[in-house]
PDB file of C-alpha atoms in Angstrom:
ATOM      1  CA  MET Y   1     119.218 108.882  65.096  1.00 67.00           C
ATOM      2  CA  LYS Y   2     118.468 106.092  67.695  1.00 86.00           C
ATOM      3  CA  ILE Y   3     115.244 105.694  66.184  1.00 93.00           C
ATOM      4  CA  THR Y   4     113.440 105.632  62.640  1.00 94.00           C
ATOM      5  CA  ARG Y   5     110.363 106.794  61.447  1.00 95.00           C
ATOM      6  CA  GLU Y   6     109.089 103.529  60.278  1.00 95.00           C
ATOM      7  CA  GLN Y   7     110.001 102.140  63.760  1.00 96.00           C
ATOM      8  CA  VAL Y   8     107.614 104.802  65.154  1.00 95.00           C
ATOM      9  CA  GLU Y   9     105.132 104.131  62.493  1.00 96.00           C
ATOM     10  CA  HIS Y  10     105.371 100.438  63.967  1.00 96.00           C
ATOM     11  CA  VAL Y  11     105.007 101.199  67.334  1.00 95.00           C
ATOM     12  CA  ALA Y  12     101.741 103.601  66.371  1.00 96.00           C
ATOM     13  CA  ARG Y  13     100.631 100.568  64.135  1.00 96.00           C
ATOM     14  CA  LEU Y  14     100.644  98.175  67.390  1.00 96.00           C
ATOM     15  CA  ALA Y  15      98.948 100.611  69.678  1.00 96.00           C
ATOM     16  CA  ARG Y  16      96.352 101.457  67.233  1.00 96.00           C
ATOM     17  CA  LEU Y  17      97.167 104.907  66.789  1.00 95.00           C
ATOM     18  CA  GLU Y  18      96.669 106.728  63.631  1.00 95.00           C
ATOM     19  CA  LEU Y  19      98.979 109.377  63.587  1.00 95.00           C
ATOM     20  CA  SER Y  20      99.548 112.649  60.895  1.00 95.00           C
ATOM     21  CA  GLU Y  21     102.702 113.094  59.007  1.00 95.00           C
ATOM     22  CA  ALA Y  22     103.447 115.802  61.605  1.00 96.00           C
ATOM     23  CA  GLU Y  23     102.772 113.692  64.522  1.00 96.00           C
ATOM     24  CA  LEU Y  24     105.036 111.039  63.211  1.00 96.00           C
ATOM     25  CA  ASP Y  25     107.739 113.617  63.042  1.00 95.00           C
ATOM     26  CA  THR Y  26     107.299 115.265  66.347  1.00 96.00           C
ATOM     27  CA  PHE Y  27     107.304 111.978  67.892  1.00 96.00           C
ATOM     28  CA  THR Y  28     110.347 110.374  66.419  1.00 95.00           C
ATOM     29  CA  GLY Y  29     112.149 113.368  67.279  1.00 95.00           C
ATOM     30  CA  GLN Y  30     111.119 113.207  70.759  1.00 96.00           C
ATOM     31  CA  MET Y  31     111.749 109.416  71.119  1.00 94.00           C
ATOM     32  CA  ASP Y  32     114.916 109.939  69.611  1.00 94.00           C
ATOM     33  CA  SER Y  33     115.811 112.912  72.524  1.00 94.00           C
ATOM     34  CA  ILE Y  34     114.584 110.247  74.801  1.00 94.00           C
ATOM     35  CA  LEU Y  35     116.646 107.292  73.763  1.00 92.00           C
ATOM     36  CA  SER Y  36     119.774 109.690  73.279  1.00 91.00           C
ATOM     37  CA  TYR Y  37     119.147 110.476  76.968  1.00 92.00           C
ATOM     38  CA  VAL Y  38     118.776 106.985  78.341  1.00 90.00           C
ATOM     39  CA  GLU Y  39     122.210 106.040  76.164  1.00 89.00           C
ATOM     40  CA  LYS Y  40     123.796 108.712  78.314  1.00 89.00           C
ATOM     41  CA  LEU Y  41     122.573 107.226  81.783  1.00 85.00           C
ATOM     42  CA  ASN Y  42     123.706 103.557  80.464  1.00 85.00           C
ATOM     43  CA  ALA Y  43     127.179 105.183  80.226  1.00 88.00           C
ATOM     44  CA  LEU Y  44     127.313 105.996  83.627  1.00 88.00           C
ATOM     45  CA  ASP Y  45     129.285 103.786  86.355  1.00 89.00           C
ATOM     46  CA  THR Y  46     126.525 102.445  88.678  1.00 86.00           C
ATOM     47  CA  GLU Y  47     128.877  99.708  90.476  1.00 88.00           C
ATOM     48  CA  GLY Y  48     127.845  99.245  94.093  1.00 88.00           C
ATOM     49  CA  ILE Y  49     124.871 101.443  93.538  1.00 85.00           C
ATOM     50  CA  VAL Y  50     121.763  99.685  95.285  1.00 83.00           C
ATOM     51  CA  PRO Y  51     118.714  99.738  92.991  1.00 81.00           C
ATOM     52  CA  THR Y  52     115.680 101.365  94.244  1.00 79.00           C
ATOM     53  CA  SER Y  53     111.943 101.534  93.105  1.00 77.00           C
ATOM     54  CA  HIS Y  54     111.132 104.453  94.728  1.00 77.00           C
ATOM     55  CA  ALA Y  55     112.978 107.839  94.874  1.00 78.00           C
ATOM     56  CA  VAL Y  56     111.611 108.360  99.005  1.00 80.00           C
ATOM     57  CA  PRO Y  57     111.203 105.859 101.335  1.00 79.00           C
ATOM     58  CA  MET Y  58     108.009 104.044 101.512  1.00 77.00           C
ATOM     59  CA  GLU Y  59     106.025 102.431 104.173  1.00 80.00           C
ATOM     60  CA  ASN Y  60     103.608  99.689 104.128  1.00 79.00           C
ATOM     61  CA  ALA Y  61     100.290 101.700 105.368  1.00 77.00           C
ATOM     62  CA  PHE Y  62      98.343  98.392 106.073  1.00 84.00           C
ATOM     63  CA  ARG Y  63      96.950  97.264 109.618  1.00 82.00           C
ATOM     64  CA  ALA Y  64      98.323  94.222 110.866  1.00 85.00           C
ATOM     65  CA  ASP Y  65      96.919  90.929 109.498  1.00 85.00           C
ATOM     66  CA  GLU Y  66      95.105  89.770 112.688  1.00 89.00           C
ATOM     67  CA  PRO Y  67      92.426  86.892 111.992  1.00 92.00           C
ATOM     68  CA  THR Y  68      88.989  88.045 113.244  1.00 90.00           C
ATOM     69  CA  GLY Y  69      85.423  86.317 113.165  1.00 91.00           C
ATOM     70  CA  SER Y  70      83.483  86.500 109.733  1.00 91.00           C
ATOM     71  CA  ILE Y  71      80.420  88.809 109.370  1.00 92.00           C
ATOM     72  CA  GLY Y  72      77.996  85.963 108.748  1.00 91.00           C
ATOM     73  CA  VAL Y  73      75.935  84.522 105.975  1.00 91.00           C
ATOM     74  CA  GLU Y  74      72.805  86.977 106.893  1.00 91.00           C
ATOM     75  CA  ALA Y  75      74.833  90.283 106.728  1.00 93.00           C
ATOM     76  CA  ALA Y  76      76.940  88.697 103.641  1.00 91.00           C
ATOM     77  CA  LEU Y  77      73.932  88.855 101.839  1.00 92.00           C
ATOM     78  CA  ALA Y  78      72.074  91.652 103.570  1.00 91.00           C
ATOM     79  CA  ASN Y  79      72.016  93.898 100.274  1.00 89.00           C
ATOM     80  CA  ALA Y  80      72.126  91.286  97.597  1.00 90.00           C
ATOM     81  CA  PRO Y  81      69.811  91.665  94.798  1.00 90.00           C
ATOM     82  CA  LEU Y  82      69.141  88.384  94.284  1.00 90.00           C
ATOM     83  CA  ARG Y  83      69.863  84.849  96.784  1.00 88.00           C
ATOM     84  CA  ALA Y  84      68.970  81.453  96.757  1.00 90.00           C
ATOM     85  CA  GLN Y  85      69.247  79.763 100.453  1.00 89.00           C
ATOM     86  CA  SER Y  86      72.714  81.128 101.532  1.00 89.00           C
ATOM     87  CA  PHE Y  87      74.333  81.932  98.478  1.00 91.00           C
ATOM     88  CA  PHE Y  88      74.107  85.323  96.094  1.00 91.00           C
ATOM     89  CA  ARG Y  89      72.398  84.501  93.068  1.00 90.00           C
ATOM     90  CA  VAL Y  90      73.666  85.466  89.641  1.00 89.00           C
ATOM     91  CA  PRO Y  91      72.399  85.344  86.059  1.00 86.00           C
ATOM     92  CA  LYS Y  92      73.901  82.213  84.216  1.00 86.00           C
ATOM     93  CA  VAL Y  93      76.924  83.259  82.162  1.00 87.00           C
ATOM     94  CA  ILE Y  94      78.262  79.620  80.392  1.00 86.00           C
ATOM     95  CA  GLU Y  95      75.427  78.016  78.232  1.00 76.00           C
TER      96      GLU Y  95
END
């Protein structure tokens, strides 16, 4: 067994989870199965294999970063609930 019931209880306590006895038994078995599978994967020869972060190729969906003019103070403050001159007025948060 790769993980003990006590270790599962410890992780549950850290995560502030209250698990029943049946759930502890179930999760101990499930986590043991997961760790056993990971151990099998660790036995594979991965020499020369490039690490990937995605299973499929990903492209950046962002637009080109081109400088433009600002929207201006009046437009920025147009929907501000409170304003003081050319600033947003917000409640004081530090005493």
